[in-house]
Tab-separated table of C-alpha atoms and ligand atoms in Angstrom:
chain	number	residue	atom	x	y	z
A	1	MET	CA	75.340	131.388	-31.338
A	2	THR	CA	78.402	131.353	-33.580
A	3	ASN	CA	78.893	134.569	-35.483
A	4	LYS	CA	81.528	134.635	-38.138
A	5	THR	CA	81.369	138.262	-39.351
A	6	ASN	CA	84.828	139.793	-39.285
A	7	THR	CA	83.810	143.239	-38.085
A	8	GLN	CA	82.566	141.799	-34.831
A	9	LYS	CA	84.799	140.944	-31.944
A	10	LYS	CA	84.642	137.381	-30.734
A	11	LEU	CA	83.582	136.592	-27.198
A	12	TYR	CA	84.173	133.123	-25.779
A	13	ILE	CA	82.536	132.306	-22.446
A	14	LYS	CA	83.136	129.074	-20.583
A	15	THR	CA	80.603	128.434	-17.839
A	16	TRP	CA	80.768	126.142	-14.830
A	17	GLY	CA	78.205	125.453	-12.151
A	18	CYS	CA	74.629	126.296	-11.492
A	19	GLN	CA	71.778	127.721	-13.524
A	20	MET	CA	72.549	131.176	-12.075
A	21	ASN	CA	75.955	131.043	-13.713
A	22	VAL	CA	74.511	129.936	-17.041
A	23	TYR	CA	72.104	132.857	-16.808
A	24	ASP	CA	74.881	135.288	-15.803
A	25	SER	CA	76.929	134.217	-18.805
A	26	SER	CA	74.077	134.987	-21.157
A	27	ARG	CA	73.604	138.391	-19.513
A	28	MET	CA	77.320	139.153	-19.867
A	29	ALA	CA	76.947	138.410	-23.566
A	30	ASP	CA	73.950	140.799	-23.643
A	31	ILE	CA	76.014	143.551	-22.041
A	32	LEU	CA	78.995	143.067	-24.314
A	33	ARG	CA	76.936	142.900	-27.522
A	34	PRO	CA	76.583	146.695	-27.870
A	35	LEU	CA	80.370	146.902	-27.497
A	36	GLY	CA	80.656	144.789	-30.643
A	37	TYR	CA	81.233	141.388	-29.063
A	38	ALA	CA	79.451	138.381	-30.539
A	39	GLN	CA	79.549	135.075	-28.710
A	40	VAL	CA	81.418	132.195	-30.342
A	41	ASP	CA	81.588	128.513	-29.427
A	42	GLU	CA	85.368	128.018	-29.647
A	43	PRO	CA	88.192	129.816	-27.843
A	44	GLU	CA	90.549	130.049	-30.849
A	45	ASP	CA	91.095	133.615	-32.008
A	46	ALA	CA	88.643	135.102	-29.485
A	47	ASP	CA	89.041	138.782	-28.600
A	48	MET	CA	87.754	138.190	-25.110
A	49	MET	CA	87.586	135.041	-23.048
A	50	ILE	CA	85.559	134.849	-19.860
A	51	LEU	CA	85.788	131.906	-17.485
A	52	ASN	CA	82.594	132.042	-15.441
A	53	THR	CA	83.502	129.926	-12.453
A	54	CYS	CA	81.828	127.981	-9.672
A	55	HIS	CA	83.178	127.622	-6.161
A	56	ILE	CA	80.671	125.260	-4.652
A	57	ARG	CA	82.754	122.115	-4.409
A	58	GLU	CA	86.343	121.139	-3.826
A	59	LYS	CA	89.391	122.139	-5.851
A	60	ALA	CA	87.439	124.843	-7.650
A	61	THR	CA	90.355	127.263	-7.575
A	62	ASP	CA	92.873	124.648	-8.727
A	63	LYS	CA	90.607	123.724	-11.620
A	64	VAL	CA	90.351	127.347	-12.695
A	65	PHE	CA	94.131	127.757	-12.686
A	66	SER	CA	94.639	124.614	-14.721
A	67	GLU	CA	91.976	125.811	-17.178
A	68	ILE	CA	93.742	129.172	-17.454
A	69	GLY	CA	96.956	127.281	-18.186
A	70	ARG	CA	95.214	125.268	-20.873
A	71	LEU	CA	93.480	128.202	-22.562
A	72	LYS	CA	96.458	130.581	-22.363
A	73	ILE	CA	97.786	129.188	-25.645
A	74	HIS	CA	94.966	130.945	-27.506
A	75	LYS	CA	95.969	134.290	-26.059
A	76	ASP	CA	99.628	133.611	-26.891
A	77	ASN	CA	98.723	132.663	-30.463
A	78	LYS	CA	96.612	135.763	-30.884
A	79	GLU	CA	99.369	138.001	-29.566
A	80	ALA	CA	101.957	136.304	-31.789
A	81	LYS	CA	99.818	137.450	-34.719
A	82	GLY	CA	99.805	141.001	-33.355
A	83	GLY	CA	96.296	140.732	-31.909
A	84	LYS	CA	94.946	141.172	-28.408
A	85	MET	CA	92.818	138.932	-26.253
A	86	LEU	CA	91.345	139.975	-22.932
A	87	MET	CA	91.134	137.099	-20.504
A	88	ALA	CA	88.792	137.300	-17.521
A	89	VAL	CA	87.813	135.198	-14.536
A	90	ALA	CA	84.243	135.806	-13.397
A	91	GLY	CA	81.807	134.132	-11.023
A	92	CYS	CA	82.262	132.720	-7.551
A	93	VAL	CA	85.944	131.735	-7.693
A	94	ALA	CA	86.676	135.295	-8.841
A	95	GLN	CA	84.652	136.604	-5.900
A	96	ALA	CA	86.427	134.354	-3.425
A	97	GLU	CA	89.995	134.665	-4.697
A	98	GLY	CA	90.085	138.223	-6.136
A	99	ASP	CA	93.620	139.611	-6.257
A	100	PHE	CA	95.190	136.208	-5.762
A	101	ILE	CA	94.161	135.261	-9.302
A	102	LEU	CA	95.932	138.263	-10.807
A	103	LYS	CA	99.029	137.466	-8.750
A	104	ARG	CA	99.172	133.823	-9.690
A	105	ALA	CA	98.073	134.171	-13.318
A	106	PRO	CA	99.770	137.104	-15.073
A	107	VAL	CA	97.814	136.244	-18.221
A	108	ILE	CA	94.523	137.355	-16.616
A	109	ASP	CA	93.326	140.896	-17.340
A	110	MET	CA	90.093	141.034	-15.361
A	111	VAL	CA	88.696	139.374	-12.249
A	112	PHE	CA	85.127	140.193	-11.318
A	113	GLY	CA	82.436	138.784	-9.046
A	114	PRO	CA	78.814	137.874	-9.816
A	115	GLN	CA	77.406	141.180	-8.575
A	116	THR	CA	79.498	143.388	-10.842
A	117	TYR	CA	79.103	142.296	-14.426
A	118	HIS	CA	76.922	145.298	-15.291
A	119	GLU	CA	80.151	147.254	-14.853
A	120	LEU	CA	81.811	145.210	-17.602
A	121	PRO	CA	81.958	148.044	-20.176
A	122	GLU	CA	84.000	150.135	-17.743
A	123	MET	CA	86.199	147.172	-16.845
A	124	VAL	CA	86.790	146.369	-20.526
A	125	LEU	CA	87.790	149.968	-21.161
A	126	LYS	CA	90.349	149.810	-18.369
A	127	ALA	CA	91.649	146.426	-19.464
A	128	ASN	CA	92.018	147.664	-23.027
A	129	GLY	CA	94.154	150.454	-21.585
A	130	ASN	CA	96.376	147.716	-20.151
A	131	GLU	CA	95.138	148.161	-16.615
A	132	ARG	CA	94.510	144.929	-14.713
A	133	VAL	CA	91.089	144.987	-13.091
A	134	VAL	CA	89.765	143.378	-9.921
A	135	ASN	CA	86.138	143.990	-9.039
A	136	THR	CA	84.678	141.947	-6.216
A	137	GLU	CA	82.467	144.598	-4.663
A	138	PHE	CA	78.802	144.218	-3.810
A	139	PRO	CA	77.804	147.527	-5.454
A	140	SER	CA	74.945	149.643	-4.119
A	141	VAL	CA	73.553	150.142	-7.619
A	142	THR	CA	72.581	146.583	-8.318
A	143	LYS	CA	73.206	145.019	-11.658
A	144	PHE	CA	69.459	144.604	-12.149
A	145	ASP	CA	69.018	148.377	-12.278
A	146	SER	CA	71.536	148.777	-15.019
A	147	LEU	CA	71.270	145.680	-17.178
A	148	PRO	CA	69.826	146.056	-20.663
A	149	LEU	CA	66.346	144.606	-20.910
A	150	GLU	CA	66.789	143.113	-24.321
A	151	GLN	CA	67.952	139.540	-24.192
A	152	GLN	CA	68.558	136.794	-26.666
A	153	GLN	CA	66.940	133.668	-25.335
A	154	GLY	CA	65.160	130.738	-26.900
A	155	PRO	CA	61.714	129.219	-26.378
A	156	ALA	CA	62.634	128.179	-22.827
A	157	ALA	CA	63.868	131.374	-21.205
A	158	PHE	CA	65.321	132.178	-17.796
A	159	LEU	CA	64.439	135.181	-15.719
A	160	SER	CA	66.383	136.075	-12.608
A	161	ILE	CA	64.047	137.272	-9.846
A	162	GLN	CA	66.156	136.898	-6.739
A	163	GLU	CA	69.801	136.584	-5.871
A	164	GLY	CA	71.996	135.783	-2.961
A	165	CYS	CA	71.369	133.806	0.165
A	166	ASP	CA	71.155	134.548	3.881
A	167	LYS	CA	70.646	130.967	4.969
A	168	PHE	CA	74.232	130.058	5.785
A	169	CYS	CA	73.963	126.316	5.545
A	170	THR	CA	77.147	125.278	7.291
A	171	PHE	CA	78.632	123.507	4.228
A	172	CYS	CA	77.977	126.203	1.643
A	173	VAL	CA	80.018	129.074	0.184
A	174	VAL	CA	77.145	130.780	-1.628
A	175	PRO	CA	76.237	133.317	1.090
A	176	TYR	CA	79.863	134.464	0.973
A	177	THR	CA	80.285	134.582	-2.810
A	178	ARG	CA	76.835	135.694	-3.909
A	179	GLY	CA	76.067	138.015	-1.022
A	180	ALA	CA	72.852	138.827	0.814
A	181	GLU	CA	69.392	137.926	-0.390
A	182	PHE	CA	67.869	140.423	-2.749
A	183	SER	CA	64.509	140.352	-4.579
A	184	ARG	CA	63.707	142.341	-7.718
A	185	PRO	CA	60.503	144.403	-7.766
A	186	VAL	CA	57.361	142.734	-9.118
A	187	ASP	CA	56.713	145.161	-12.009
A	188	LYS	CA	60.254	144.800	-13.377
A	189	ILE	CA	59.916	141.026	-13.421
A	190	VAL	CA	56.498	141.026	-15.070
A	191	GLU	CA	57.702	143.532	-17.689
A	192	GLU	CA	60.719	141.399	-18.463
A	193	ALA	CA	58.597	138.243	-18.631
A	194	ARG	CA	56.275	139.948	-21.162
A	195	MET	CA	59.241	140.972	-23.234
A	196	LEU	CA	60.644	137.445	-23.227
A	197	VAL	CA	57.265	136.111	-24.388
A	198	ASP	CA	57.067	138.809	-27.101
A	199	ASN	CA	60.456	137.563	-28.255
A	200	GLY	CA	59.263	133.981	-28.566
A	201	ALA	CA	59.585	132.443	-25.103
A	202	LYS	CA	56.929	129.810	-24.412
A	203	GLU	CA	58.330	128.768	-21.075
A	204	ILE	CA	59.963	130.864	-18.373
A	205	THR	CA	62.023	129.553	-15.490
A	206	LEU	CA	62.098	132.004	-12.604
A	207	LEU	CA	65.608	131.863	-11.223
A	208	GLY	CA	67.051	132.560	-7.829
A	209	GLN	CA	69.673	131.143	-5.523
A	210	ASN	CA	66.849	130.890	-3.038
A	211	VAL	CA	63.986	131.508	-5.351
A	212	ASN	CA	61.125	130.875	-2.951
A	213	ALA	CA	62.602	133.301	-0.440
A	214	TYR	CA	61.407	135.834	-3.005
A	215	HIS	CA	59.839	138.865	-1.336
A	216	GLY	CA	59.643	141.588	-3.971
A	217	THR	CA	57.847	144.898	-3.722
A	218	ASN	CA	54.788	145.514	-5.844
A	219	ILE	CA	53.931	149.010	-7.148
A	220	ASP	CA	51.341	149.382	-4.380
A	221	GLY	CA	54.137	148.980	-1.839
A	222	LYS	CA	53.005	145.503	-0.750
A	223	THR	CA	55.460	142.637	-0.536
A	224	TRP	CA	54.754	139.657	-2.732
A	225	GLY	CA	56.002	136.130	-2.233
A	226	LEU	CA	56.775	133.677	-5.006
A	227	GLY	CA	53.258	132.167	-5.114
A	228	ARG	CA	51.643	135.522	-5.830
A	229	LEU	CA	54.335	136.383	-8.396
A	230	ILE	CA	53.771	133.115	-10.236
A	231	GLU	CA	50.031	133.841	-10.439
A	232	SER	CA	50.767	137.211	-11.968
A	233	VAL	CA	53.338	135.946	-14.481
A	234	ALA	CA	50.883	133.184	-15.462
A	235	GLU	CA	48.447	135.849	-16.706
A	236	ILE	CA	50.781	136.695	-19.587
A	237	GLU	CA	49.151	135.559	-22.774
A	238	GLY	CA	51.288	133.314	-24.936
A	239	LEU	CA	53.312	132.045	-21.992
A	240	GLN	CA	52.543	128.353	-21.652
A	241	GLN	CA	54.735	127.009	-18.884
A	242	ILE	CA	56.396	128.332	-15.743
A	243	ARG	CA	59.125	126.734	-13.671
A	244	TYR	CA	61.201	128.004	-10.793
A	245	THR	CA	64.497	126.965	-9.270
A	246	THR	CA	66.167	126.561	-6.751
A	247	SER	CA	63.984	126.473	-3.702
A	248	HIS	CA	64.481	125.761	-0.026
A	249	PRO	CA	62.049	123.740	2.131
A	250	ARG	CA	62.055	126.476	4.788
A	251	ASP	CA	60.520	128.987	2.389
A	252	VAL	CA	57.694	126.842	1.076
A	253	ASP	CA	54.575	128.683	2.234
A	254	GLU	CA	50.831	128.234	1.741
A	255	ASP	CA	50.701	130.642	-1.204
A	256	LEU	CA	53.291	128.640	-3.058
A	257	ILE	CA	51.500	125.362	-2.418
A	258	ARG	CA	48.237	126.956	-3.518
A	259	ALA	CA	49.890	128.193	-6.735
A	260	HIS	CA	50.830	124.602	-7.552
A	261	GLY	CA	47.149	123.694	-7.296
A	262	ASP	CA	45.661	126.749	-9.003
A	263	VAL	CA	48.084	127.718	-11.742
A	264	ASP	CA	47.831	125.246	-14.616
A	265	LYS	CA	50.856	126.797	-16.312
A	266	LEU	CA	53.077	125.912	-13.365
A	267	ALA	CA	54.925	122.730	-14.363
A	268	PRO	CA	54.261	119.646	-12.200
A	269	PHE	CA	57.927	119.414	-11.265
A	270	LEU	CA	59.730	120.775	-8.246
A	271	HIS	CA	63.424	120.759	-7.462
A	272	LEU	CA	63.483	120.949	-3.680
A	273	PRO	CA	66.907	120.177	-2.177
A	274	VAL	CA	66.801	118.319	1.119
A	275	GLN	CA	70.508	117.351	1.497
A	276	SER	CA	69.895	114.718	4.189
A	277	GLY	CA	67.128	112.652	5.743
A	278	SER	CA	68.631	112.706	9.240
A	279	ASP	CA	67.395	115.344	11.675
A	280	LYS	CA	70.747	115.369	13.437
A	281	ILE	CA	72.588	116.118	10.193
A	282	LEU	CA	69.971	118.629	9.024
A	283	LYS	CA	70.539	120.476	12.280
A	284	ALA	CA	74.312	120.403	11.891
A	285	MET	CA	73.855	121.701	8.359
A	286	ASN	CA	71.748	124.588	9.708
A	287	ARG	CA	68.910	123.689	7.357
A	288	LYS	CA	66.354	124.600	10.024
A	289	HIS	CA	63.776	121.969	9.145
A	290	THR	CA	63.290	118.297	9.918
A	291	ALA	CA	62.978	115.321	7.604
A	292	ASP	CA	59.300	115.028	8.551
A	293	ARG	CA	58.668	118.653	7.637
A	294	TYR	CA	60.076	117.834	4.207
A	295	ARG	CA	57.754	114.819	3.922
A	296	GLU	CA	54.865	117.074	4.917
A	297	ILE	CA	55.645	119.624	2.183
A	298	ILE	CA	55.779	116.839	-0.391
A	299	ALA	CA	52.410	115.519	0.808
A	300	ASP	CA	50.836	119.009	0.718
A	301	MET	CA	52.102	119.575	-2.814
A	302	ARG	CA	50.759	116.211	-3.941
A	303	LYS	CA	47.388	116.999	-2.391
A	304	VAL	CA	46.921	120.073	-4.591
A	305	ARG	CA	48.734	118.727	-7.666
A	306	PRO	CA	48.579	114.916	-7.670
A	307	ASP	CA	50.795	114.451	-10.745
A	308	ILE	CA	53.685	116.569	-9.396
A	309	VAL	CA	57.147	114.954	-9.318
A	310	PHE	CA	60.154	115.909	-7.226
A	311	SER	CA	63.851	116.291	-7.593
A	312	SER	CA	66.422	117.035	-4.900
A	313	ASP	CA	70.051	117.583	-3.910
A	314	PHE	CA	71.802	115.293	-1.457
A	315	ILE	CA	75.126	115.486	0.349
A	316	VAL	CA	76.597	112.271	1.749
A	317	GLY	CA	79.457	112.077	4.219
A	318	PHE	CA	78.744	115.324	6.047
A	319	PRO	CA	80.860	115.468	9.259
A	320	GLY	CA	79.310	113.257	11.915
A	321	GLU	CA	77.146	111.262	9.493
A	322	THR	CA	76.752	107.728	10.823
A	323	ASP	CA	75.399	104.625	9.096
A	324	GLN	CA	72.081	105.321	10.810
A	325	ASP	CA	72.002	108.923	9.517
A	326	HIS	CA	72.669	107.614	6.039
A	327	GLU	CA	69.915	105.054	6.444
A	328	ASP	CA	67.555	107.886	7.433
A	329	THR	CA	68.374	109.579	4.137
A	330	MET	CA	67.754	106.342	2.237
A	331	GLN	CA	64.405	106.003	4.024
A	332	LEU	CA	63.410	109.537	3.080
A	333	ILE	CA	64.190	108.725	-0.550
A	334	ARG	CA	62.074	105.557	-0.342
A	335	ASP	CA	59.218	107.533	1.218
A	336	VAL	CA	59.228	110.459	-1.193
A	337	VAL	CA	60.234	108.757	-4.474
A	338	PHE	CA	62.129	111.174	-6.710
A	339	ALA	CA	62.036	111.720	-10.455
A	340	SER	CA	65.616	112.983	-10.530
A	341	ALA	CA	68.344	114.144	-8.153
A	342	TYR	CA	71.836	115.516	-7.813
A	343	SER	CA	74.029	113.954	-5.171
A	344	PHE	CA	77.459	114.885	-3.925
A	345	LYS	CA	80.093	113.742	-1.520
A	346	TYR	CA	80.594	116.408	1.127
A	347	SER	CA	83.603	118.557	0.429
A	348	ALA	CA	84.942	120.951	3.056
A	349	ARG	CA	84.928	124.538	1.862
A	350	PRO	CA	87.460	126.713	3.685
A	351	GLY	CA	85.812	129.434	5.732
A	352	THR	CA	82.503	127.622	6.182
A	353	PRO	CA	81.499	126.398	9.679
A	354	ALA	CA	81.334	122.740	8.646
A	355	ALA	CA	84.983	122.823	7.581
A	356	ASN	CA	85.918	122.877	11.281
A	357	MET	CA	83.470	120.211	12.425
A	358	ALA	CA	84.641	116.986	13.951
A	359	GLY	CA	83.593	113.545	12.759
A	360	LEU	CA	85.095	113.391	9.298
A	361	VAL	CA	83.660	110.542	7.280
A	362	ARG	CA	86.256	108.323	5.614
A	363	PRO	CA	86.313	108.917	1.836
A	364	ASP	CA	85.714	105.239	1.058
A	365	VAL	CA	82.671	105.218	3.367
A	366	ALA	CA	81.330	108.378	1.726
A	367	SER	CA	81.874	106.843	-1.722
A	368	LYS	CA	79.994	103.709	-0.731
A	369	ARG	CA	77.090	105.769	0.600
A	370	LEU	CA	77.011	107.875	-2.538
A	371	THR	CA	76.845	104.784	-4.745
A	372	GLU	CA	74.058	103.323	-2.627
A	373	LEU	CA	72.066	106.519	-2.759
A	374	GLN	CA	72.565	106.988	-6.489
A	375	THR	CA	71.552	103.398	-7.195
A	376	LEU	CA	68.309	103.819	-5.266
A	377	ILE	CA	67.442	107.119	-6.920
A	378	SER	CA	68.321	106.028	-10.424
A	379	ASP	CA	66.062	102.978	-9.930
A	380	GLN	CA	63.336	105.439	-8.973
A	381	TYR	CA	63.757	107.582	-12.013
A	382	LEU	CA	64.042	104.646	-14.342
A	383	GLU	CA	60.758	103.398	-12.942
A	384	PHE	CA	59.140	106.806	-13.368
A	385	ASN	CA	60.453	107.196	-16.923
A	386	GLN	CA	59.252	103.712	-17.847
A	387	SER	CA	55.809	104.459	-16.438
A	388	CYS	CA	55.579	107.201	-19.058
A	389	ILE	CA	55.876	104.782	-22.001
A	390	GLY	CA	52.639	104.846	-23.958
A	391	THR	CA	51.509	108.198	-22.542
A	392	THR	CA	51.232	111.380	-24.587
A	393	THR	CA	52.787	114.487	-23.163
A	394	GLN	CA	53.429	118.086	-24.219
A	395	VAL	CA	57.067	118.660	-25.114
A	396	LEU	CA	58.642	122.018	-25.805
A	397	PHE	CA	61.247	121.404	-28.510
A	398	GLU	CA	64.225	123.543	-27.577
A	399	ARG	CA	67.028	122.346	-29.825
A	400	THR	CA	68.011	119.886	-32.527
A	401	GLY	CA	68.647	116.414	-31.166
A	402	LYS	CA	71.737	114.217	-31.163
A	403	ASN	CA	70.659	112.270	-34.236
A	404	LYS	CA	69.834	113.866	-37.559
A	405	GLY	CA	66.145	114.655	-38.007
A	406	GLN	CA	65.544	114.654	-34.255
A	407	LEU	CA	64.497	117.458	-31.958
A	408	GLN	CA	65.086	117.588	-28.241
A	409	GLY	CA	62.966	119.045	-25.506
A	410	ARG	CA	61.551	118.429	-22.063
A	411	THR	CA	58.297	117.091	-20.733
A	412	PRO	CA	56.441	119.106	-18.060
A	413	PHE	CA	58.127	116.699	-15.597
A	414	PHE	CA	61.536	117.937	-16.828
A	415	GLN	CA	62.464	114.674	-18.535
A	416	ALA	CA	64.646	115.066	-21.624
A	417	VAL	CA	62.946	113.731	-24.768
A	418	ASN	CA	64.285	113.040	-28.245
A	419	ALA	CA	61.821	112.633	-31.102
A	420	THR	CA	61.959	112.548	-34.866
A	421	ALA	CA	60.388	115.851	-35.841
A	422	ASN	CA	60.417	118.494	-38.516
A	423	GLU	CA	62.631	121.487	-37.681
A	424	ARG	CA	59.704	123.838	-38.041
A	425	LEU	CA	58.484	122.435	-34.698
A	426	LEU	CA	61.511	123.927	-32.947
A	427	GLY	CA	60.278	126.342	-30.288
A	428	GLU	CA	56.795	124.784	-30.190
A	429	PHE	CA	54.881	122.748	-27.637
A	430	VAL	CA	54.028	119.492	-29.383
A	431	ASN	CA	52.156	116.362	-28.290
A	432	VAL	CA	54.635	113.528	-28.120
A	433	LYS	CA	53.897	109.870	-27.452
A	434	ILE	CA	56.613	108.291	-25.327
A	435	THR	CA	57.932	105.057	-26.823
A	436	GLU	CA	61.197	104.319	-24.986
A	437	ALA	CA	62.733	105.215	-21.645
A	438	SER	CA	66.112	104.990	-19.964
A	439	ALA	CA	67.083	106.393	-16.564
A	440	HIS	CA	68.119	109.710	-18.083
A	441	ALA	CA	66.055	110.298	-21.218
A	442	LEU	CA	62.948	109.425	-23.164
A	443	VAL	CA	62.322	108.763	-26.818
A	444	GLY	CA	59.003	109.687	-28.368
A	445	GLU	CA	56.999	110.131	-31.538
A	446	VAL	CA	55.265	113.319	-32.554
A	447	GLU	CA	51.507	112.744	-32.527
A	448	VAL	CA	49.904	113.699	-35.779
A	449	VAL	CA	46.592	115.426	-35.193
B	501	5AD	N1	79.959	119.796	-0.459
B	501	5AD	C1	79.163	119.003	-1.215
B	501	5AD	N2	78.066	119.441	-1.836
B	501	5AD	C2	77.756	120.741	-1.716
B	501	5AD	N3	76.733	121.462	-2.211
B	501	5AD	C3	76.882	122.728	-1.790
B	501	5AD	N4	77.976	122.859	-1.029
B	501	5AD	C4	78.542	121.615	-0.950
B	501	5AD	C5	79.681	121.105	-0.295
B	501	5AD	N5	80.468	121.872	0.452
B	501	5AD	C6	75.654	120.895	-3.010
B	501	5AD	C7	74.307	120.992	-2.254
B	501	5AD	C8	73.613	122.092	-2.999
B	501	5AD	C9	74.147	121.897	-4.393
B	501	5AD	C10	73.983	123.062	-5.306
B	501	5AD	O1	75.510	121.625	-4.205
B	501	5AD	O2	73.623	119.769	-2.395
B	501	5AD	O3	72.196	121.989	-2.926
B	502	SF4	FE1	73.864	127.418	0.090
B	502	SF4	FE2	72.028	126.778	1.896
B	502	SF4	FE3	71.926	129.142	0.665
B	502	SF4	FE4	71.343	126.910	-0.701
B	502	SF4	S1	70.212	127.735	1.056
B	502	SF4	S2	72.664	128.604	-1.394
B	502	SF4	S3	72.765	125.444	0.217
B	502	SF4	S4	73.523	128.445	2.063
């Protein structure tokens, strides 16, 4: 990523939050490349600095301001040498706070939301003319229509197929910061997938805030769901593995389940956030499904793809959560058995319906529940990882590992693996025999054929 040529301008991007943000950051770099910006790994001496922010949990705005305070020194240093550095806040905090950021942080030149980064060239022009820019619109010309197709991605590439969310879970800011649900047309996605594969991608992760709410239009005018889209993307020769994230239980339909059975390239791993195992809490969260419906989806998926493993998101301490509600969540975890999970203490987000709900859970109670839940789940993934010792699995080596001579990749089940391997295997699917396992990673040996 680091580019040291002097003629190029240096672009430093710091990214917080979800996979969508990571993807957005790489697309911002794509857009700025023709303007002469090359991405660098360190903020010193950058010509542009973008803080791509996340608003999903507490104190997001405070954290951004303290980060601005910390990074400001680089802008000051650059200016002391007679140079110029543009400093921008992007992403969901930018969307939520807009003008307020410019007011509170005079050092910031640009503030722009997630739906506007295709307008970056125009914004940069203005900012270079010393105009301070705020852009938090939801433009009618979507960024997908005006983004360059060419992308620099590795063997495991991401492809955004859907954005936004209309679900309005009562705890969540995403529908407000990312806007309404929008699906890209089928042909555009398939074309982009082909191009990624031509450029060396072996695996593609289809991305969306609500990816299985996908309902894109095909050239024949018909609407396709995610299952049908996956089947079509799987036909691309040279593409070996497909993943998708993040999905919602409400949008799991028969086509999607069938795809898990029929499409060999679809990885046997599904991140399907459930948040809680209590029907009362699920209702208060506006998730619009029950805990049993979730169990049913898991069972249906396992029927068509017996080796599939699951991951989830959980929130503990949602307003009104009792010991019994928490126990219901623990029981769901025992019933399903997860291979990984993300879990959070509920944090009230101003402006969301849950922020005004009664029945606040004491922080120490929420902490205790979180620890309990995390202990149970990490036991589950340790057990799963250990059950893999002695098996041989296909690993896509994506990067060099922590130790010299090692490469790092993921199994089809999304476990991280480190193995001693020649660098020429970088970007390849390789058979790896698993030799060691901890809760969070595996160690393996490349099988010599
Ligand atoms: N408090 C705690 N966790 C939250 N998440 C989203 N909003 C909140 C909130 N207000 C979690 C959910 C979601 C994940 C991305 O972040 O579990 O699935
Ligand atoms: Fe947020 Fe719910 Fe939409 Fe997920 S489905 S982004 S949790 S509102």
